[in-house]
mmCIF file of C-alpha atoms in Angstrom:
data_model
loop_
_atom_site.group_PDB
_atom_site.id
_atom_site.type_symbol
_atom_site.label_atom_id
_atom_site.label_comp_id
_atom_site.label_asym_id
_atom_site.label_seq_id
_atom_site.Cartn_x
_atom_site.Cartn_y
_atom_site.Cartn_z
ATOM 1 C CA MET A 1 -16.382 -5.272 -2.715
ATOM 2 C CA ASN A 2 -18.944 -7.478 -4.422
ATOM 3 C CA ILE A 3 -19.250 -11.221 -3.813
ATOM 4 C CA LEU A 4 -21.458 -13.924 -5.342
ATOM 5 C CA LEU A 5 -22.367 -16.836 -3.065
ATOM 6 C CA LEU A 6 -23.477 -20.244 -4.319
ATOM 7 C CA GLU A 7 -25.128 -21.993 -1.365
ATOM 8 C CA ASP A 8 -28.369 -23.985 -1.278
ATOM 9 C CA ASP A 9 -28.752 -23.891 2.515
ATOM 10 C CA LEU A 10 -31.174 -20.962 2.793
ATOM 11 C CA ILE A 11 -30.438 -20.234 6.457
ATOM 12 C CA LEU A 12 -26.647 -20.367 6.067
ATOM 13 C CA SER A 13 -26.845 -18.327 2.880
ATOM 14 C CA ALA A 14 -28.902 -15.588 4.539
ATOM 15 C CA GLU A 15 -26.734 -15.475 7.671
ATOM 16 C CA LEU A 16 -23.493 -15.407 5.695
ATOM 17 C CA CYS A 17 -24.657 -12.599 3.437
ATOM 18 C CA LYS A 18 -25.858 -10.623 6.437
ATOM 19 C CA PHE A 19 -22.450 -11.019 8.100
ATOM 20 C CA LEU A 20 -20.556 -9.981 4.960
ATOM 21 C CA GLU A 21 -22.762 -6.961 4.414
ATOM 22 C CA SER A 22 -22.144 -5.897 8.022
ATOM 23 C CA ASN A 23 -18.474 -5.791 6.985
ATOM 24 C CA GLN A 24 -19.108 -3.562 3.960
ATOM 25 C CA ILE A 25 -19.158 -6.441 1.461
ATOM 26 C CA THR A 26 -22.061 -6.661 -0.959
ATOM 27 C CA CYS A 27 -23.242 -10.276 -1.162
ATOM 28 C CA ALA A 28 -25.529 -11.674 -3.843
ATOM 29 C CA LYS A 29 -26.705 -15.256 -3.441
ATOM 30 C CA VAL A 30 -27.909 -18.025 -5.740
ATOM 31 C CA PHE A 31 -28.924 -21.573 -4.874
ATOM 32 C CA ASP A 32 -27.907 -23.762 -7.828
ATOM 33 C CA GLY A 33 -24.976 -24.028 -10.206
ATOM 34 C CA GLU A 34 -26.815 -23.216 -13.418
ATOM 35 C CA THR A 35 -28.242 -19.998 -11.987
ATOM 36 C CA PHE A 36 -24.767 -19.062 -10.787
ATOM 37 C CA LEU A 37 -23.305 -19.326 -14.286
ATOM 38 C CA ARG A 38 -26.154 -17.281 -15.735
ATOM 39 C CA GLU A 39 -25.707 -14.626 -13.070
ATOM 40 C CA ILE A 40 -22.003 -14.032 -13.714
ATOM 41 C CA LYS A 41 -22.657 -13.408 -17.396
ATOM 42 C CA ASN A 42 -24.689 -10.338 -16.469
ATOM 43 C CA ASN A 43 -22.744 -8.967 -13.490
ATOM 44 C CA THR A 44 -19.164 -8.531 -12.327
ATOM 45 C CA TYR A 45 -17.945 -9.792 -8.947
ATOM 46 C CA ASP A 46 -14.712 -9.462 -6.985
ATOM 47 C CA LEU A 47 -14.817 -12.957 -5.484
ATOM 48 C CA TYR A 48 -16.881 -16.165 -5.626
ATOM 49 C CA LEU A 49 -17.933 -18.429 -2.740
ATOM 50 C CA LEU A 50 -18.963 -21.901 -3.906
ATOM 51 C CA ASP A 51 -20.568 -24.700 -1.939
ATOM 52 C CA ILE A 52 -19.927 -28.083 -3.550
ATOM 53 C CA ASN A 53 -23.153 -29.974 -2.917
ATOM 54 C CA VAL A 54 -25.720 -27.780 -4.700
ATOM 55 C CA PRO A 55 -28.474 -28.621 -7.245
ATOM 56 C CA LYS A 56 -28.202 -28.785 -11.056
ATOM 57 C CA MET A 57 -24.420 -28.336 -11.232
ATOM 58 C CA ASN A 58 -22.149 -28.910 -8.245
ATOM 59 C CA GLY A 59 -19.683 -26.292 -7.058
ATOM 60 C CA LEU A 60 -16.590 -28.074 -8.371
ATOM 61 C CA ASP A 61 -18.028 -28.286 -11.887
ATOM 62 C CA VAL A 62 -19.033 -24.635 -11.633
ATOM 63 C CA CYS A 63 -15.473 -23.784 -10.594
ATOM 64 C CA GLN A 64 -14.006 -25.704 -13.524
ATOM 65 C CA THR A 65 -16.407 -24.081 -15.993
ATOM 66 C CA LEU A 66 -15.777 -20.650 -14.537
ATOM 67 C CA ARG A 67 -12.039 -20.975 -15.003
ATOM 68 C CA THR A 68 -12.452 -21.507 -18.762
ATOM 69 C CA PHE A 69 -13.318 -17.821 -19.146
ATOM 70 C CA ASP A 70 -12.327 -16.160 -15.866
ATOM 71 C CA LYS A 71 -8.803 -17.004 -14.774
ATOM 72 C CA THR A 72 -8.288 -14.373 -12.106
ATOM 73 C CA THR A 73 -11.338 -13.760 -9.887
ATOM 74 C CA PRO A 74 -10.666 -15.511 -6.544
ATOM 75 C CA ILE A 75 -12.735 -18.601 -5.726
ATOM 76 C CA ILE A 76 -13.219 -20.033 -2.244
ATOM 77 C CA ILE A 77 -14.819 -23.459 -1.920
ATOM 78 C CA LEU A 78 -17.105 -23.931 1.112
ATOM 79 C CA SER A 79 -17.754 -27.595 1.807
ATOM 80 C CA ALA A 80 -18.649 -30.158 4.433
ATOM 81 C CA TYR A 81 -16.167 -32.503 2.746
ATOM 82 C CA GLY A 82 -12.852 -32.238 4.570
ATOM 83 C CA ASP A 83 -10.792 -35.095 3.139
ATOM 84 C CA LEU A 84 -7.506 -34.294 1.449
ATOM 85 C CA SER A 85 -8.779 -35.839 -1.794
ATOM 86 C CA ASP A 86 -11.716 -33.403 -1.818
ATOM 87 C CA LYS A 87 -9.418 -30.450 -1.315
ATOM 88 C CA LYS A 88 -7.046 -31.736 -3.992
ATOM 89 C CA ASP A 89 -9.952 -32.002 -6.418
ATOM 90 C CA ALA A 90 -10.926 -28.387 -5.739
ATOM 91 C CA PHE A 91 -7.426 -27.027 -6.194
ATOM 92 C CA THR A 92 -6.978 -29.111 -9.339
ATOM 93 C CA ARG A 93 -9.967 -27.212 -10.731
ATOM 94 C CA LEU A 94 -8.134 -23.956 -9.894
ATOM 95 C CA ALA A 95 -9.963 -22.881 -6.746
ATOM 96 C CA ASP A 96 -7.920 -20.446 -4.653
ATOM 97 C CA ASP A 97 -8.962 -21.564 -1.176
ATOM 98 C CA TYR A 98 -10.977 -24.257 0.608
ATOM 99 C CA LEU A 99 -12.868 -23.883 3.876
ATOM 100 C CA VAL A 100 -14.472 -26.828 5.637
ATOM 101 C CA LYS A 101 -17.920 -26.467 7.232
ATOM 102 C CA PRO A 102 -18.727 -25.594 9.915
ATOM 103 C CA PHE A 103 -16.443 -22.579 9.922
ATOM 104 C CA GLN A 104 -16.313 -19.263 11.757
ATOM 105 C CA PHE A 105 -17.502 -16.356 9.667
ATOM 106 C CA GLU A 106 -14.565 -14.275 10.921
ATOM 107 C CA GLU A 107 -12.129 -16.809 9.461
ATOM 108 C CA LEU A 108 -13.876 -16.646 6.096
ATOM 109 C CA LEU A 109 -13.625 -12.849 6.189
ATOM 110 C CA LEU A 110 -9.871 -13.085 6.818
ATOM 111 C CA ARG A 111 -9.453 -15.391 3.833
ATOM 112 C CA ILE A 112 -11.563 -13.147 1.615
ATOM 113 C CA ASN A 113 -9.530 -10.083 2.509
ATOM 114 C CA SER A 114 -6.268 -11.968 1.986
ATOM 115 C CA LEU A 115 -7.246 -13.157 -1.500
ATOM 116 C CA LEU A 116 -8.521 -9.750 -2.558
ATOM 117 C CA ARG A 117 -5.365 -8.070 -1.273
ATOM 118 C CA ARG A 118 -3.219 -10.469 -3.307
ATOM 119 C CA LYS A 119 -5.349 -9.922 -6.404
ATOM 120 C CA THR A 120 -5.037 -6.147 -6.067
ATOM 121 C CA GLN A 121 -1.255 -6.440 -5.781
ATOM 122 C CA SER A 122 -1.180 -8.714 -8.823
ATOM 123 C CA ASP A 123 -3.347 -6.320 -10.823
ATOM 124 C CA ASN A 124 -1.051 -3.454 -9.939
ATOM 125 C CA ILE A 125 1.977 -5.425 -11.123
ATOM 126 C CA GLU A 126 0.249 -6.284 -14.383
ATOM 127 C CA LEU A 127 -0.467 -2.600 -14.992
ATOM 128 C CA ASP A 128 3.307 -2.068 -15.117
ATOM 129 C CA VAL A 129 3.596 -4.311 -18.188
ATOM 130 C CA ILE A 130 2.016 -3.242 -21.476
ATOM 131 C CA THR A 131 1.693 -5.691 -24.363
ATOM 132 C CA VAL A 132 0.876 -4.718 -27.946
ATOM 133 C CA GLU A 133 1.149 -7.560 -30.481
ATOM 134 C CA ASP A 134 4.713 -8.887 -29.904
ATOM 135 C CA LEU A 135 5.846 -5.675 -28.184
ATOM 136 C CA ILE A 136 6.306 -5.843 -24.398
ATOM 137 C CA ILE A 137 6.926 -2.705 -22.353
ATOM 138 C CA ASN A 138 8.019 -3.221 -18.743
ATOM 139 C CA LYS A 139 7.446 0.149 -17.088
ATOM 140 C CA THR A 140 8.981 -0.864 -13.762
ATOM 141 C CA GLU A 141 12.288 -2.002 -15.230
ATOM 142 C CA GLN A 142 12.100 0.427 -18.177
ATOM 143 C CA LYS A 143 12.758 -2.359 -20.653
ATOM 144 C CA VAL A 144 11.241 -2.986 -24.077
ATOM 145 C CA PHE A 145 11.103 -6.257 -26.021
ATOM 146 C CA ARG A 146 9.866 -7.085 -29.493
ATOM 147 C CA SER A 147 9.546 -10.713 -30.581
ATOM 148 C CA GLY A 148 11.600 -11.604 -27.521
ATOM 149 C CA ASN A 149 14.475 -9.273 -28.426
ATOM 150 C CA GLU A 150 15.332 -6.419 -26.077
ATOM 151 C CA ILE A 151 15.265 -2.986 -27.739
ATOM 152 C CA ALA A 152 17.546 -0.325 -26.255
ATOM 153 C CA LEU A 153 15.777 3.027 -25.920
ATOM 154 C CA THR A 154 16.804 6.386 -24.501
ATOM 155 C CA LEU A 155 14.745 7.767 -21.636
ATOM 156 C CA LYS A 156 12.724 10.109 -23.877
ATOM 157 C CA GLU A 157 12.151 7.367 -26.447
ATOM 158 C CA PHE A 158 10.882 5.124 -23.679
ATOM 159 C CA GLN A 159 8.586 7.824 -22.266
ATOM 160 C CA LEU A 160 7.198 8.543 -25.725
ATOM 161 C CA LEU A 161 6.583 4.851 -26.370
ATOM 162 C CA VAL A 162 4.795 4.407 -23.029
ATOM 163 C CA TYR A 163 2.575 7.404 -23.753
ATOM 164 C CA LEU A 164 1.618 6.019 -27.163
ATOM 165 C CA ALA A 165 0.988 2.554 -25.712
ATOM 166 C CA GLU A 166 -1.162 3.844 -22.861
ATOM 167 C CA ALA A 167 -3.381 5.607 -25.393
ATOM 168 C CA GLN A 168 -4.515 2.082 -26.393
ATOM 169 C CA GLY A 169 -4.690 2.731 -30.129
ATOM 170 C CA ARG A 170 -6.112 6.247 -29.900
ATOM 171 C CA THR A 171 -4.457 9.000 -31.936
ATOM 172 C CA VAL A 172 -2.475 11.538 -29.908
ATOM 173 C CA SER A 173 -1.431 14.900 -31.297
ATOM 174 C CA LYS A 174 2.027 16.479 -31.239
ATOM 175 C CA GLN A 175 0.688 18.985 -28.726
ATOM 176 C CA GLN A 176 -0.500 16.199 -26.407
ATOM 177 C CA ILE A 177 2.860 14.468 -26.722
ATOM 178 C CA THR A 178 4.803 17.613 -25.852
ATOM 179 C CA GLU A 179 2.576 18.232 -22.840
ATOM 180 C CA HIS A 180 2.950 14.711 -21.453
ATOM 181 C CA VAL A 181 6.445 13.674 -22.533
ATOM 182 C CA TRP A 182 8.385 16.951 -22.633
ATOM 183 C CA GLU A 183 6.107 18.971 -20.319
ATOM 184 C CA HIS A 184 6.469 22.085 -22.516
ATOM 185 C CA ASN A 185 10.214 22.211 -21.869
ATOM 186 C CA PHE A 186 10.980 22.804 -25.522
ATOM 187 C CA ASN A 187 9.624 24.841 -28.422
ATOM 188 C CA THR A 188 6.517 23.048 -29.677
ATOM 189 C CA ASN A 189 7.086 24.461 -33.176
ATOM 190 C CA THR A 190 10.168 22.322 -33.662
ATOM 191 C CA ASN A 191 10.084 18.894 -35.290
ATOM 192 C CA THR A 192 11.352 17.161 -32.133
ATOM 193 C CA VAL A 193 8.295 14.906 -31.888
ATOM 194 C CA GLU A 194 8.698 13.807 -35.505
ATOM 195 C CA VAL A 195 12.385 13.124 -34.921
ATOM 196 C CA TYR A 196 11.665 10.919 -31.897
ATOM 197 C CA ILE A 197 8.844 9.115 -33.696
ATOM 198 C CA ASN A 198 11.351 8.279 -36.431
ATOM 199 C CA PHE A 199 13.831 7.071 -33.801
ATOM 200 C CA LEU A 200 11.186 4.681 -32.458
ATOM 201 C CA ARG A 201 10.210 3.462 -35.925
ATOM 202 C CA LYS A 202 13.807 2.605 -36.746
ATOM 203 C CA LYS A 203 14.215 0.653 -33.521
ATOM 204 C CA LEU A 204 10.779 -0.954 -33.214
ATOM 205 C CA ASP A 205 9.349 -1.293 -36.731
ATOM 206 C CA LYS A 206 12.136 -1.301 -39.323
ATOM 207 C CA ASP A 207 13.114 -4.966 -38.950
ATOM 208 C CA PHE A 208 9.639 -6.342 -38.277
ATOM 209 C CA PRO A 209 6.861 -7.176 -40.782
ATOM 210 C CA VAL A 210 4.058 -5.763 -38.604
ATOM 211 C CA LYS A 211 4.398 -2.008 -38.143
ATOM 212 C CA LEU A 212 3.142 -0.623 -34.840
ATOM 213 C CA ILE A 213 3.721 3.134 -35.011
ATOM 214 C CA HIS A 214 1.393 4.930 -37.423
ATOM 215 C CA THR A 215 0.718 8.501 -38.532
ATOM 216 C CA ARG A 216 -2.786 9.817 -38.914
ATOM 217 C CA SER A 217 -2.230 12.734 -41.257
ATOM 218 C CA GLY A 218 -3.280 16.038 -39.775
ATOM 219 C CA PHE A 219 -4.046 14.509 -36.364
ATOM 220 C CA GLY A 220 -1.025 12.793 -34.857
ATOM 221 C CA TYR A 221 0.299 9.330 -34.077
ATOM 222 C CA TYR A 222 -0.998 6.053 -32.713
ATOM 223 C CA LEU A 223 0.404 2.679 -31.667
ATOM 224 C CA SER A 224 -1.455 -0.352 -33.012
ATOM 225 C CA PRO A 225 -0.763 -3.550 -34.983
ATOM 226 C CA LEU A 226 -3.530 -2.547 -37.435
#
C-alpha cells in the first residue's frame, strides 16, 4: 500500500508517516499543492491524504484538479475546519472522506483500510465487465450487448468471445483457442474454431458498420475495432 500525504506541518507529517509505515503502509510526503501535483505525474499511489491549508495550492483545489484525470484513487481530506459547509465543499470536489483535526491516527487507519477495501471490491467488479468499442461483455451474468442490444450466445460462443476480448487486441492462434476454450476435448484438426468464429461474426459483426472480429492470415484471430 502506497500513500501520498500533502501536509505542511512538518511534525505532524513526520509522525503520521511514521505511524503509517509501522502499519505496513508506505507514506511519501510533500508540503505544498504544486509539488503534490508534480509528484503524482511521476508515481502511482493507492490513496491520497490532503490537508486543506497548504502553500501554493490548497488541498481542495488539488482535490478538484486531481479528479479531472484520476476519478478512482481514494482521497481523504485532513483539516482543522470542521463546519458542515467545509465538509460539503470537500465532497462537492469529489473527496471520499473528511477527517477533522486533531484526530486519532488509529481512526485514520480504519478509514484508509475501509476505502481501500471498497476500491478493491469495485476493481474486482469492473474486471467482470469487458468493453470493446460498443461491445459490452458481462462475465458475471454471461450477457453480451452491442450498441445497447443484447446478443444471445451459446456457452461456447460466449467463452470464445471472452477469450478473444481478454487478449486485448492480440492475435490468438487456433491452437491457443482450443487449449483455452475447448481444453483439447476435440480434434484440433477440425474446422470447429473457424465455424465458431463465423457464428460470432454473424451475431456480432454482420449488422454493424464497425467489424470487431478479424483474421490475421496464417496466425489466428483478434478482437479489435481497428
